[in-house]
Amino acid sequence: MTMTVSPAFAIVAAALLTRPTGAQDVCPSDASTTGYSTISALNSAMEAELALIESGSTPQDSYEFILCPNTVFDTAAGPLRPILDAASFLCGANGTSVNACTFEGGDQQVFIEDSQVATYPLETMLFAGITFRGFTENVFQTGTSISALATSTTTATFDDVIWTDFIAQSAVRQVSAATSNPMTVDIQNSAIVGGDATDSVFINDGGVLTVSGLNVEGLTAVNFITTTNRGSSTLSDSVISQSGIERVTETLTRGVQRVEGVNITNMNSMVSTFDALDSGTSLIVADTLVENNFITDPWQVVDVQAGAVGQIEGSSVSTNSGMQFGIIARGAQSVVSVEDSFLANNVGLGPNVTCSPLFALQNAVLAVERTEINNNREYSGQALALFGSTMSISRSCFQDTASSFVAFVDNAGTFTTSENFISGSQSSFCPAPGNRLFVEATGSGCFTGGVCEGSCDVLADQASCLAGIPPPTVSPTLVPTFLPTVSSRPSATPTVPPTNFPTTSKIPTRTPTLPPTSLSPTRQGDQPTLQPTCPEDKGKGGPIKPSMSQKMKLAPTSRSKLRPAMKMTKVEHSTYYDNWVNAEYLQASEASIGRKYADIQAASESSNDYLHEATCAPVRSPTRQPSSSGGKGKGVPPPITILGKKSMMSTKKKSSKSISKGTSKKTR
């Protein structure tokens, strides 16, 4: 039997076979391009195709949607809803941001969820060259540009995109409402220019987030990346500058955060650069620069607390001001290792304030190897171990520093040293040429408001710096045996790894301008003191603010190849940082840390507030006054106060103290 096919039927059959992706038009702005000029047209095209797939048609291997160049897409009327697997949304024919396809407005601009067809999962999608602008907050605290709500089988890649001019809770919200882990989000070769994230720019609640080749400038945010609930985030080969961000990364509840090849520079404000909180949480910072940040309010670089683990490798913290702490481990079972790194040319809050480039607190462990600590000024110490903490420093160097102590361990802590070098470092306690590690005596109160008494032990025993020299094949390690092993990379990996990383300069383009100071400890005869005596001023409260105008040279460049040698910079400095106390560091137990996350969705509250404590009456002509205390080996440090009350910390005083040097121990 012969069947004749009508021409009309042939046309319909051909249309069904090719299934064109919706109402495309010749673009008004570019007659050579055929594409889409509205969000509704894009959504309609995808819905029509999905209906065919649901009815049994075979899906295409991939879909390509061309967005018309120089076009504004109104997302205030509704978001783009990608519902086809292997779909690419390209700005112009080549998918680049110079083509100016802009999603404008709305509290969700792209809404990604699991497939509506059970037998047709969404695995990949690509957004290339799109600018996301003007997205807003909403009453549900979920205002964002990208709602990434699909589960772990889905990966969305954003290449050469821009987020700009927004006020919203976040830019990417990566959360799953299902029992499965959230999807993977991969961001490459993109930028954030201006904008305000009232929560976190990237929220990763249990998924996998990779951000590489990102340029950030002019951003205001509470957090930049928040990783929670076993989520894994990687930030690499990126530059963040001229922004006000409280925390660049905050990682908690068994999350993993890796930072590699990132430059944090010329920031307007920060509270903490990298935070890790809770047992099972990991932070890895490698080949990263935190440099040239001149910030007025106290801030810190790495804060690992409440049982988290941190690993710092080959990184530089240098030429910063207002930096209260460089690297902190605090709380029982909190462990930080620092290797092959560089802390130099930083200006702290003053020798009378608890501040230090290296700081261990409340039974924490901080292990430092092959690291240079050079030319840090206005610190109470270069390395402080307080309230039962353990610190080990090996094959490291202290050069041209100035502080009340070079290194300090209290009467409840442990400090081990091996193959260190020290040169040109000034200190009020344990000054050169003797031993430089101050070991607090039992019953002393150097950091709790009492008399400061102790002895000087060996900190350095080498004639030259060994930090840049490879250690022997077999050598003893001073890192505590219970130091956990941190994987150099997160266990979870994205379905689509980032490709085509840009060549991002890690060196700030501007010559650093450091407000330098020098330390001149007040002495009573041979007696150094840690706190100036307040002049009388009729009982009016207020801190002393002596003017300082000194000049200093920058320390030599790091031995690493992270950056070229610094230029010699000399400028006047006339600011003295007041006696600030961070209440969060001075709580008696981990339970008092304050930032607890019972409900992770309501975790934005933080008690990380700084309290200004007046230490003496105001003066019309700021000057330092000599202390009235006397006696060799004693001094009166500033009292530590919380909300107007002295805190002596609920740490039991031990009658004996072990100090280890290499493999030997001495019991006092």
mmCIF file of N, CA and C in Angstrom, residues 297-385:
data_model
loop_
_atom_site.group_PDB
_atom_site.id
_atom_site.type_symbol
_atom_site.label_atom_id
_atom_site.label_comp_id
_atom_site.label_asym_id
_atom_site.label_seq_id
_atom_site.Cartn_x
_atom_site.Cartn_y
_atom_site.Cartn_z
ATOM 1 N N ASP A 297 39.496 50.248 62.721
ATOM 2 C CA ASP A 297 38.973 49.407 63.793
ATOM 3 C C ASP A 297 39.747 48.095 63.873
ATOM 4 N N PRO A 298 39.848 47.488 65.067
ATOM 5 C CA PRO A 298 40.598 46.241 65.222
ATOM 6 C C PRO A 298 40.027 45.121 64.357
ATOM 7 N N TRP A 299 40.916 44.321 63.812
ATOM 8 C CA TRP A 299 40.505 43.194 62.980
ATOM 9 C C TRP A 299 41.554 42.098 63.080
ATOM 10 N N GLN A 300 41.256 40.955 62.504
ATOM 11 C CA GLN A 300 42.145 39.809 62.549
ATOM 12 C C GLN A 300 42.104 39.091 61.218
ATOM 13 N N VAL A 301 43.073 38.217 60.996
ATOM 14 C CA VAL A 301 43.170 37.553 59.695
ATOM 15 C C VAL A 301 42.560 36.155 59.736
ATOM 16 N N VAL A 302 43.101 35.273 60.558
ATOM 17 C CA VAL A 302 42.597 33.901 60.652
ATOM 18 C C VAL A 302 42.105 33.670 62.070
ATOM 19 N N ASP A 303 40.878 33.180 62.214
ATOM 20 C CA ASP A 303 40.303 32.892 63.530
ATOM 21 C C ASP A 303 39.710 31.490 63.491
ATOM 22 N N VAL A 304 40.371 30.553 64.159
ATOM 23 C CA VAL A 304 39.924 29.155 64.210
ATOM 24 C C VAL A 304 39.513 28.872 65.648
ATOM 25 N N GLN A 305 38.268 28.500 65.862
ATOM 26 C CA GLN A 305 37.745 28.414 67.219
ATOM 27 C C GLN A 305 36.794 27.244 67.402
ATOM 28 N N ALA A 306 36.528 26.932 68.680
ATOM 29 C CA ALA A 306 35.515 25.960 69.091
ATOM 30 C C ALA A 306 35.712 24.588 68.454
ATOM 31 N N GLY A 307 36.971 24.128 68.362
ATOM 32 C CA GLY A 307 37.240 22.782 67.878
ATOM 33 C C GLY A 307 37.493 22.666 66.397
ATOM 34 N N ALA A 308 37.519 23.761 65.661
ATOM 35 C CA ALA A 308 37.812 23.716 64.224
ATOM 36 C C ALA A 308 39.314 23.524 64.000
ATOM 37 N N VAL A 309 39.679 23.207 62.755
ATOM 38 C CA VAL A 309 41.069 22.969 62.384
ATOM 39 C C VAL A 309 41.429 23.900 61.234
ATOM 40 N N GLY A 310 42.596 24.537 61.327
ATOM 41 C CA GLY A 310 43.056 25.425 60.262
ATOM 42 C C GLY A 310 44.450 25.067 59.801
ATOM 43 N N GLN A 311 44.715 25.295 58.535
ATOM 44 C CA GLN A 311 46.026 25.016 57.952
ATOM 45 C C GLN A 311 46.405 26.182 57.053
ATOM 46 N N ILE A 312 47.518 26.851 57.364
ATOM 47 C CA ILE A 312 47.982 28.007 56.613
ATOM 48 C C ILE A 312 49.301 27.629 55.955
ATOM 49 N N GLU A 313 49.369 27.760 54.637
ATOM 50 C CA GLU A 313 50.557 27.337 53.904
ATOM 51 C C GLU A 313 50.993 28.425 52.921
ATOM 52 N N GLY A 314 52.278 28.740 52.926
ATOM 53 C CA GLY A 314 52.849 29.609 51.898
ATOM 54 C C GLY A 314 52.138 30.916 51.699
ATOM 55 N N SER A 315 51.637 31.516 52.772
ATOM 56 C CA SER A 315 50.833 32.730 52.654
ATOM 57 C C SER A 315 51.522 33.904 53.331
ATOM 58 N N SER A 316 51.077 35.109 52.993
ATOM 59 C CA SER A 316 51.688 36.327 53.515
ATOM 60 C C SER A 316 50.632 37.222 54.143
ATOM 61 N N VAL A 317 50.901 37.643 55.386
ATOM 62 C CA VAL A 317 50.097 38.650 56.078
ATOM 63 C C VAL A 317 51.035 39.814 56.330
ATOM 64 N N SER A 318 50.905 40.872 55.551
ATOM 65 C CA SER A 318 51.958 41.884 55.556
ATOM 66 C C SER A 318 51.429 43.276 55.257
ATOM 67 N N THR A 319 52.086 44.261 55.883
ATOM 68 C CA THR A 319 51.835 45.673 55.625
ATOM 69 C C THR A 319 50.367 46.021 55.853
ATOM 70 N N ASN A 320 49.878 45.622 57.025
ATOM 71 C CA ASN A 320 48.521 45.935 57.439
ATOM 72 C C ASN A 320 48.564 46.791 58.696
ATOM 73 N N SER A 321 47.549 47.611 58.905
ATOM 74 C CA SER A 321 47.460 48.389 60.136
ATOM 75 C C SER A 321 46.136 48.096 60.830
ATOM 76 N N GLY A 322 46.117 48.354 62.146
ATOM 77 C CA GLY A 322 44.932 48.058 62.938
ATOM 78 C C GLY A 322 44.698 46.578 63.135
ATOM 79 N N MET A 323 45.671 45.736 62.771
ATOM 80 C CA MET A 323 45.505 44.283 62.861
ATOM 81 C C MET A 323 45.752 43.827 64.293
ATOM 82 N N GLN A 324 44.693 43.518 65.012
ATOM 83 C CA GLN A 324 44.833 43.114 66.402
ATOM 84 C C GLN A 324 45.485 41.735 66.513
ATOM 85 N N PHE A 325 45.009 40.796 65.710
ATOM 86 C CA PHE A 325 45.573 39.452 65.699
ATOM 87 C C PHE A 325 45.802 39.009 64.262
ATOM 88 N N GLY A 326 46.902 38.294 64.053
ATOM 89 C CA GLY A 326 47.157 37.729 62.737
ATOM 90 C C GLY A 326 46.482 36.375 62.598
ATOM 91 N N ILE A 327 47.018 35.370 63.285
ATOM 92 C CA ILE A 327 46.488 34.004 63.212
ATOM 93 C C ILE A 327 46.157 33.566 64.628
ATOM 94 N N ILE A 328 44.903 33.184 64.841
ATOM 95 C CA ILE A 328 44.426 32.812 66.173
ATOM 96 C C ILE A 328 43.916 31.381 66.168
ATOM 97 N N ALA A 329 44.281 30.629 67.220
ATOM 98 C CA ALA A 329 43.610 29.374 67.555
ATOM 99 C C ALA A 329 43.026 29.569 68.943
ATOM 100 N N ARG A 330 41.744 29.306 69.125
ATOM 101 C CA ARG A 330 41.151 29.509 70.450
ATOM 102 C C ARG A 330 40.065 28.498 70.728
ATOM 103 N N GLY A 331 40.063 28.035 71.975
ATOM 104 C CA GLY A 331 39.092 27.040 72.401
ATOM 105 C C GLY A 331 39.676 25.641 72.357
ATOM 106 N N ALA A 332 39.239 24.796 73.282
ATOM 107 C CA ALA A 332 39.728 23.422 73.365
ATOM 108 C C ALA A 332 39.519 22.690 72.049
ATOM 109 N N GLN A 333 40.526 21.928 71.644
ATOM 110 C CA GLN A 333 40.548 21.124 70.419
ATOM 111 C C GLN A 333 40.623 21.958 69.148
ATOM 112 N N SER A 334 40.791 23.259 69.264
ATOM 113 C CA SER A 334 41.055 24.088 68.083
ATOM 114 C C SER A 334 42.539 24.000 67.762
ATOM 115 N N VAL A 335 42.861 23.711 66.510
ATOM 116 C CA VAL A 335 44.249 23.486 66.113
ATOM 117 C C VAL A 335 44.527 24.256 64.825
ATOM 118 N N VAL A 336 45.642 24.982 64.802
ATOM 119 C CA VAL A 336 46.068 25.682 63.594
ATOM 120 C C VAL A 336 47.537 25.359 63.350
ATOM 121 N N SER A 337 47.863 24.996 62.117
ATOM 122 C CA SER A 337 49.258 24.846 61.724
ATOM 123 C C SER A 337 49.597 25.925 60.706
ATOM 124 N N VAL A 338 50.788 26.506 60.842
ATOM 125 C CA VAL A 338 51.260 27.570 59.952
ATOM 126 C C VAL A 338 52.606 27.126 59.400
ATOM 127 N N GLU A 339 52.727 27.063 58.091
ATOM 128 C CA GLU A 339 53.960 26.603 57.469
ATOM 129 C C GLU A 339 54.362 27.521 56.320
ATOM 130 N N ASP A 340 55.666 27.781 56.227
ATOM 131 C CA ASP A 340 56.239 28.486 55.075
ATOM 132 C C ASP A 340 55.513 29.784 54.778
ATOM 133 N N SER A 341 55.236 30.533 55.818
ATOM 134 C CA SER A 341 54.453 31.755 55.653
ATOM 135 C C SER A 341 55.236 32.967 56.145
ATOM 136 N N PHE A 342 54.590 34.129 56.069
ATOM 137 C CA PHE A 342 55.291 35.397 56.243
ATOM 138 C C PHE A 342 54.346 36.375 56.918
ATOM 139 N N LEU A 343 54.710 36.845 58.139
ATOM 140 C CA LEU A 343 53.944 37.865 58.842
ATOM 141 C C LEU A 343 54.885 39.032 59.097
ATOM 142 N N ALA A 344 54.672 40.138 58.403
ATOM 143 C CA ALA A 344 55.657 41.212 58.469
ATOM 144 C C ALA A 344 55.046 42.584 58.222
ATOM 145 N N ASN A 345 55.702 43.600 58.807
ATOM 146 C CA ASN A 345 55.366 45.002 58.557
ATOM 147 C C ASN A 345 53.939 45.349 58.963
ATOM 148 N N ASN A 346 53.415 44.641 59.950
ATOM 149 C CA ASN A 346 52.067 44.915 60.421
ATOM 150 C C ASN A 346 52.112 45.832 61.640
ATOM 151 N N VAL A 347 51.090 46.674 61.782
ATOM 152 C CA VAL A 347 50.984 47.595 62.904
ATOM 153 C C VAL A 347 49.774 47.198 63.736
ATOM 154 N N GLY A 348 50.017 46.945 65.034
ATOM 155 C CA GLY A 348 48.948 46.518 65.927
ATOM 156 C C GLY A 348 48.268 47.672 66.622
ATOM 157 N N LEU A 349 47.717 47.388 67.806
ATOM 158 C CA LEU A 349 46.922 48.365 68.544
ATOM 159 C C LEU A 349 47.696 49.017 69.674
ATOM 160 N N GLY A 350 48.963 48.637 69.858
ATOM 161 C CA GLY A 350 49.772 49.228 70.910
ATOM 162 C C GLY A 350 50.275 48.173 71.873
ATOM 163 N N PRO A 351 51.422 48.410 72.509
ATOM 164 C CA PRO A 351 52.007 47.405 73.399
ATOM 165 C C PRO A 351 51.210 47.175 74.669
ATOM 166 N N ASN A 352 50.253 48.055 74.982
ATOM 167 C CA ASN A 352 49.453 47.908 76.194
ATOM 168 C C ASN A 352 48.126 47.211 75.941
ATOM 169 N N VAL A 353 47.921 46.724 74.736
ATOM 170 C CA VAL A 353 46.680 46.058 74.354
ATOM 171 C C VAL A 353 46.996 44.608 74.009
ATOM 172 N N THR A 354 46.098 43.701 74.359
ATOM 173 C CA THR A 354 46.307 42.299 74.001
ATOM 174 C C THR A 354 46.184 42.158 72.495
ATOM 175 N N CYS A 355 47.319 42.031 71.833
ATOM 176 C CA CYS A 355 47.332 41.898 70.384
ATOM 177 C C CYS A 355 48.638 41.237 69.972
ATOM 178 N N SER A 356 48.585 40.418 68.921
ATOM 179 C CA SER A 356 49.763 39.650 68.531
ATOM 180 C C SER A 356 49.567 39.060 67.144
ATOM 181 N N PRO A 357 50.621 38.973 66.333
ATOM 182 C CA PRO A 357 50.493 38.286 65.042
ATOM 183 C C PRO A 357 50.176 36.799 65.183
ATOM 184 N N LEU A 358 50.686 36.153 66.250
ATOM 185 C CA LEU A 358 50.409 34.741 66.511
ATOM 186 C C LEU A 358 49.801 34.640 67.902
ATOM 187 N N PHE A 359 48.637 33.994 68.017
ATOM 188 C CA PHE A 359 47.884 34.031 69.275
ATOM 189 C C PHE A 359 47.165 32.713 69.490
ATOM 190 N N ALA A 360 47.425 32.082 70.642
ATOM 191 C CA ALA A 360 46.717 30.856 71.035
ATOM 192 C C ALA A 360 46.021 31.120 72.354
ATOM 193 N N LEU A 361 44.764 30.729 72.473
ATOM 194 C CA LEU A 361 43.942 31.102 73.623
ATOM 195 C C LEU A 361 43.041 29.947 74.023
ATOM 196 N N GLN A 362 42.881 29.772 75.334
ATOM 197 C CA GLN A 362 41.910 28.832 75.898
ATOM 198 C C GLN A 362 42.130 27.403 75.408
ATOM 199 N N ASN A 363 43.277 26.816 75.768
ATOM 200 C CA ASN A 363 43.556 25.395 75.522
ATOM 201 C C ASN A 363 43.649 25.036 74.045
ATOM 202 N N ALA A 364 43.922 25.983 73.203
ATOM 203 C CA ALA A 364 44.071 25.711 71.773
ATOM 204 C C ALA A 364 45.521 25.331 71.468
ATOM 205 N N VAL A 365 45.751 24.891 70.209
ATOM 206 C CA VAL A 365 47.080 24.501 69.750
ATOM 207 C C VAL A 365 47.423 25.308 68.508
ATOM 208 N N LEU A 366 48.603 25.924 68.513
ATOM 209 C CA LEU A 366 49.098 26.661 67.359
ATOM 210 C C LEU A 366 50.527 26.204 67.086
ATOM 211 N N ALA A 367 50.753 25.595 65.913
ATOM 212 C CA ALA A 367 52.063 25.070 65.535
ATOM 213 C C ALA A 367 52.590 25.850 64.337
ATOM 214 N N VAL A 368 53.790 26.402 64.460
ATOM 215 C CA VAL A 368 54.366 27.276 63.437
ATOM 216 C C VAL A 368 55.696 26.694 62.984
ATOM 217 N N GLU A 369 55.872 26.534 61.673
ATOM 218 C CA GLU A 369 57.113 26.015 61.115
ATOM 219 C C GLU A 369 57.544 26.855 59.912
ATOM 220 N N ARG A 370 58.850 27.078 59.811
ATOM 221 C CA ARG A 370 59.449 27.733 58.637
ATOM 222 C C ARG A 370 58.702 29.018 58.262
ATOM 223 N N THR A 371 58.521 29.863 59.239
ATOM 224 C CA THR A 371 57.743 31.093 59.037
ATOM 225 C C THR A 371 58.557 32.282 59.534
ATOM 226 N N GLU A 372 58.454 33.395 58.818
ATOM 227 C CA GLU A 372 59.162 34.617 59.175
ATOM 228 C C GLU A 372 58.208 35.616 59.824
ATOM 229 N N ILE A 373 58.613 36.116 60.979
ATOM 230 C CA ILE A 373 57.847 37.121 61.718
ATOM 231 C C ILE A 373 58.748 38.348 61.803
ATOM 232 N N ASN A 374 58.525 39.315 60.921
ATOM 233 C CA ASN A 374 59.465 40.419 60.739
ATOM 234 C C ASN A 374 58.796 41.787 60.870
ATOM 235 N N ASN A 375 59.440 42.653 61.644
ATOM 236 C CA ASN A 375 59.113 44.073 61.634
ATOM 237 C C ASN A 375 57.658 44.396 61.961
ATOM 238 N N ASN A 376 57.050 43.621 62.843
ATOM 239 C CA ASN A 376 55.710 43.936 63.328
ATOM 240 C C ASN A 376 55.834 44.852 64.532
ATOM 241 N N ARG A 377 55.068 45.947 64.556
ATOM 242 C CA ARG A 377 55.186 46.980 65.586
ATOM 243 C C ARG A 377 53.845 47.216 66.273
ATOM 244 N N GLU A 378 53.955 47.780 67.487
ATOM 245 C CA GLU A 378 52.779 48.132 68.285
ATOM 246 C C GLU A 378 51.966 46.891 68.680
ATOM 247 N N TYR A 379 52.671 45.876 69.150
ATOM 248 C CA TYR A 379 52.034 44.654 69.656
ATOM 249 C C TYR A 379 52.492 44.381 71.078
ATOM 250 N N SER A 380 51.623 43.719 71.866
ATOM 251 C CA SER A 380 52.055 43.282 73.191
ATOM 252 C C SER A 380 52.967 42.069 73.084
ATOM 253 N N GLY A 381 52.848 41.309 72.001
ATOM 254 C CA GLY A 381 53.744 40.187 71.767
ATOM 255 C C GLY A 381 53.716 39.779 70.315
ATOM 256 N N GLN A 382 54.772 39.096 69.890
ATOM 257 C CA GLN A 382 54.777 38.539 68.533
ATOM 258 C C GLN A 382 54.140 37.153 68.517
ATOM 259 N N ALA A 383 54.219 36.450 69.647
ATOM 260 C CA ALA A 383 53.611 35.121 69.782
ATOM 261 C C ALA A 383 53.154 34.972 71.226
ATOM 262 N N LEU A 384 51.851 34.856 71.444
ATOM 263 C CA LEU A 384 51.278 34.764 72.786
ATOM 264 C C LEU A 384 50.501 33.475 72.932
ATOM 265 N N ALA A 385 50.753 32.739 74.036
ATOM 266 C CA ALA A 385 49.985 31.532 74.366
ATOM 267 C C ALA A 385 49.366 31.744 75.740
#
